[in-house]
Coordinates of C-alpha atoms in Angstrom, one line a residue:
M1 CA 63.9 -18.0 -17.4
T2 CA 59.7 -19.4 -17.6
G3 CA 58.8 -15.6 -16.8
V4 CA 56.9 -16.7 -14.0
P5 CA 57.0 -15.2 -10.1
A6 CA 59.2 -18.0 -7.9
S7 CA 57.7 -17.7 -4.5
A8 CA 60.3 -17.8 -1.5
G9 CA 61.0 -21.8 -1.3
G10 CA 61.2 -22.0 -5.5
G11 CA 58.1 -23.1 -6.3
T12 CA 55.3 -21.7 -8.9
K13 CA 53.2 -19.0 -7.1
R14 CA 49.6 -21.2 -6.9
P15 CA 46.5 -18.5 -8.2
A16 CA 44.8 -16.8 -5.3
P17 CA 42.2 -18.7 -4.1
G18 CA 39.9 -16.3 -4.3
G19 CA 40.6 -15.2 -8.2
K20 CA 38.4 -16.0 -11.0
L21 CA 38.6 -20.0 -11.0
G22 CA 38.1 -20.0 -7.4
A23 CA 35.1 -17.6 -7.5
A24 CA 34.2 -19.8 -10.9
A25 CA 34.7 -22.4 -8.9
V26 CA 32.4 -22.1 -5.1
N27 CA 29.6 -20.5 -7.4
Q28 CA 29.1 -23.5 -9.4
A29 CA 29.3 -25.4 -6.1
S30 CA 26.8 -23.2 -4.7
L31 CA 24.1 -24.8 -6.6
W32 CA 24.1 -27.6 -5.1
N33 CA 23.4 -25.3 -1.4
I34 CA 20.6 -26.5 1.6
A35 CA 18.8 -23.5 0.9
N36 CA 18.4 -24.1 -2.5
I37 CA 18.2 -27.8 -2.1
L38 CA 15.0 -26.4 0.9
T39 CA 13.6 -24.3 -2.5
M40 CA 13.4 -27.5 -4.3
V41 CA 11.3 -30.0 -2.0
R42 CA 9.0 -26.7 -1.3
L43 CA 8.2 -27.5 -5.6
V44 CA 7.8 -31.5 -4.9
L45 CA 5.5 -30.7 -2.0
V46 CA 3.5 -28.6 -3.6
P47 CA 2.0 -30.9 -5.8
A48 CA 2.2 -33.5 -2.8
F49 CA 0.0 -31.5 -1.1
V50 CA -2.7 -30.8 -3.5
V51 CA -2.5 -34.6 -4.1
L52 CA -3.2 -35.4 -0.7
L53 CA -5.5 -31.8 -0.5
L54 CA -8.0 -33.5 -3.4
Q55 CA -8.1 -37.4 -1.3
D56 CA -11.7 -39.0 -1.2
G57 CA -13.4 -36.0 -2.9
G58 CA -11.6 -33.6 0.1
Y59 CA -13.6 -34.0 3.0
D60 CA -11.8 -36.3 4.4
P61 CA -10.6 -35.2 7.5
A62 CA -7.7 -37.5 7.7
W63 CA -5.9 -36.7 3.8
R64 CA -6.9 -32.7 5.0
A65 CA -4.6 -32.9 8.0
W66 CA -1.6 -35.0 6.3
A67 CA -2.1 -32.5 3.4
W68 CA -1.9 -29.6 6.2
A69 CA 1.3 -31.0 7.1
A70 CA 2.8 -31.0 3.9
F71 CA 1.4 -27.0 3.5
A72 CA 3.6 -26.4 6.9
V73 CA 6.7 -28.1 6.2
A74 CA 6.6 -26.0 2.6
M75 CA 6.0 -23.2 4.7
I76 CA 8.5 -23.6 7.4
T77 CA 11.1 -24.5 4.8
D78 CA 9.6 -20.9 2.9
I79 CA 11.4 -19.1 5.8
F80 CA 14.4 -21.1 6.6
D81 CA 15.7 -21.4 2.7
G82 CA 15.8 -17.2 2.8
H83 CA 17.7 -17.2 6.6
L84 CA 20.6 -19.3 5.1
A85 CA 21.5 -17.9 1.3
R86 CA 21.9 -14.7 3.5
T87 CA 23.1 -15.4 6.2
Y88 CA 26.0 -17.9 5.2
N89 CA 25.7 -15.8 1.3
L90 CA 24.3 -19.0 -0.3
V91 CA 22.2 -16.9 -2.7
T92 CA 22.2 -18.1 -6.5
D93 CA 20.5 -17.5 -9.7
F94 CA 18.5 -20.8 -9.6
G95 CA 17.5 -19.7 -5.3
K96 CA 16.3 -16.0 -6.9
I97 CA 14.3 -17.3 -9.6
A98 CA 13.1 -20.8 -8.1
D99 CA 12.1 -19.3 -3.9
P100 CA 10.1 -16.8 -5.5
I101 CA 7.8 -19.2 -8.0
A102 CA 7.8 -22.2 -5.3
D103 CA 6.4 -19.4 -2.2
K104 CA 3.4 -18.1 -4.5
A105 CA 3.1 -22.2 -6.5
I106 CA 1.9 -23.5 -3.0
M107 CA 0.3 -20.3 -1.3
A108 CA -1.6 -20.7 -5.8
A109 CA -2.1 -24.5 -5.2
G110 CA -4.1 -24.1 -1.6
L111 CA -5.8 -21.2 -2.2
I112 CA -7.5 -22.8 -5.5
C113 CA -8.3 -26.4 -3.9
L114 CA -10.5 -24.4 -1.4
S115 CA -12.1 -22.5 -3.7
A116 CA -12.6 -25.6 -5.6
L117 CA -13.9 -27.3 -2.5
G118 CA -15.9 -25.1 -1.9
D119 CA -14.3 -23.6 1.6
L120 CA -13.4 -20.7 0.5
P121 CA -15.0 -18.0 -2.2
W122 CA -13.4 -17.7 -4.7
W123 CA -13.0 -13.9 -4.7
V124 CA -10.8 -14.3 -1.5
T125 CA -8.7 -16.3 -3.9
G126 CA -9.2 -14.1 -6.8
V127 CA -7.8 -10.9 -4.9
I128 CA -4.8 -12.4 -3.2
L129 CA -3.8 -14.1 -6.6
F130 CA -4.4 -11.1 -8.4
R131 CA -1.8 -8.9 -5.8
E132 CA 0.6 -11.5 -6.3
L133 CA 1.0 -11.2 -9.4
G134 CA 0.4 -7.8 -10.3
V135 CA 3.1 -6.9 -7.5
T136 CA 6.3 -9.2 -9.7
L137 CA 4.9 -7.6 -12.5
M138 CA 5.4 -4.0 -10.9
R139 CA 9.1 -5.7 -10.1
F140 CA 10.1 -6.1 -12.8
W141 CA 8.4 -3.0 -14.7
V142 CA 10.8 -0.9 -12.5
I143 CA 13.8 -3.4 -12.3
R144 CA 15.8 -1.6 -14.1
H145 CA 15.3 1.7 -10.9
G146 CA 16.0 0.2 -8.4
V147 CA 14.6 -3.2 -6.4
I148 CA 11.1 -3.0 -4.0
P149 CA 12.5 -3.9 -1.1
A150 CA 10.3 -7.0 1.0
S151 CA 8.5 -4.1 3.4
R152 CA 7.7 -5.6 7.6
G153 CA 4.4 -5.1 5.9
G154 CA 5.0 -7.5 3.2
K155 CA 5.7 -10.2 5.7
M156 CA 3.1 -9.5 7.6
K157 CA 1.0 -10.6 4.9
T158 CA 2.8 -13.9 4.1
L159 CA 2.4 -14.9 7.8
A160 CA -1.3 -14.7 7.6
Q161 CA -1.9 -15.3 4.4
G162 CA 0.0 -18.8 5.4
T163 CA -2.1 -19.3 9.0
A164 CA -5.0 -17.9 7.3
V165 CA -4.9 -21.0 4.8
G166 CA -3.2 -24.1 6.4
M167 CA -6.5 -23.8 9.1
Y168 CA -8.3 -23.4 6.0
V169 CA -6.9 -26.7 4.9
L170 CA -8.2 -28.6 8.6
A171 CA -11.1 -29.9 8.8
L172 CA -12.2 -27.3 12.0
T173 CA -16.0 -27.1 13.3
G174 CA -16.7 -23.9 16.3
A175 CA -15.0 -22.0 17.5
L176 CA -11.8 -22.8 15.3
A177 CA -13.6 -22.2 12.4
T178 CA -15.0 -19.0 12.7
L179 CA -11.4 -17.9 14.1
R180 CA -9.7 -19.1 10.6
F181 CA -12.2 -16.8 9.5
W182 CA -11.1 -14.0 10.8
V183 CA -7.5 -14.3 10.3
M184 CA -8.3 -15.0 6.4
A185 CA -10.2 -12.0 7.2
V186 CA -7.2 -9.6 8.1
A187 CA -4.6 -12.3 5.7
V188 CA -7.2 -10.1 2.6
V189 CA -6.9 -6.4 4.8
L190 CA -3.0 -6.5 4.5
T191 CA -3.0 -8.0 0.8
V192 CA -4.5 -5.3 -0.5
L193 CA -2.8 -2.6 1.6
T194 CA 0.7 -4.4 1.4
G195 CA -0.3 -3.8 -2.4
L196 CA -1.5 -0.6 -2.8
D197 CA 1.8 -0.2 -1.2
Y198 CA 3.8 -2.0 -3.9
V199 CA 2.1 0.4 -5.7
R200 CA 3.3 3.4 -4.7
Q201 CA 6.8 2.6 -4.1
A202 CA 6.8 1.0 -8.0
I203 CA 5.3 4.6 -8.7
V204 CA 8.2 6.4 -6.4
L205 CA 10.7 4.8 -7.6
R206 CA 10.1 5.1 -11.2
R207 CA 9.6 8.7 -11.2
R208 CA 13.4 8.6 -9.5
G209 CA 15.1 6.4 -11.7
L210 CA 13.4 8.7 -15.1
A211 CA 14.6 11.7 -13.3
A212 CA 17.5 10.4 -13.0
E213 CA 18.1 9.5 -16.2
R214 CA 17.0 13.0 -17.4
A215 CA 19.2 14.8 -15.1
A216 CA 22.5 12.3 -17.0
A217 CA 21.6 13.5 -20.6
L218 CA 21.5 16.6 -19.9
E219 CA 24.9 16.6 -18.7
A220 CA 26.4 14.6 -21.3
R221 CA 25.0 17.0 -24.1

């Protein structure tokens, strides 16, 4: 006897599909799933968007329309890649890292370029980028205590920012130019309010985590 269990038909039992080898193969193959591909497309669109926006000094309506198209595609892929990853279990370590980088890169590129062209005040760009960087650092600060989930306000903020930046990229005049000012104002307000809410959540989460650690240490004595 070899010591290897035989199947009912006398053959050797195959490894279960859910075994370690099968799981490793699935995880390896999942790197090139549709969600990650959309994220990579969004990363490639960042330099393309900048080049299109700054063509001919950055004031040509036709080039800005092409830049808006690139920005719109990036925003749309942002919606779909996360949805696909969660729905079809396509979440990977690459996606966890690359997705937020792609989100912030396209938004930062738009804000900085618009401010450099004189279309958007630098303080607006500063407030938004400071908030985004601050929230990211806070997530790392409290990550050992838990994860701060994305809130409904945060999603509304992202939508408002994307809409406002997209409107500023286009060469709008008249009533539409006035409208985009107010859309950006709403985006800035949501940016500040949700940023403060994330600070509150981070403080509460850290306090609870430290309290749990102290309680566990006392029980271990």
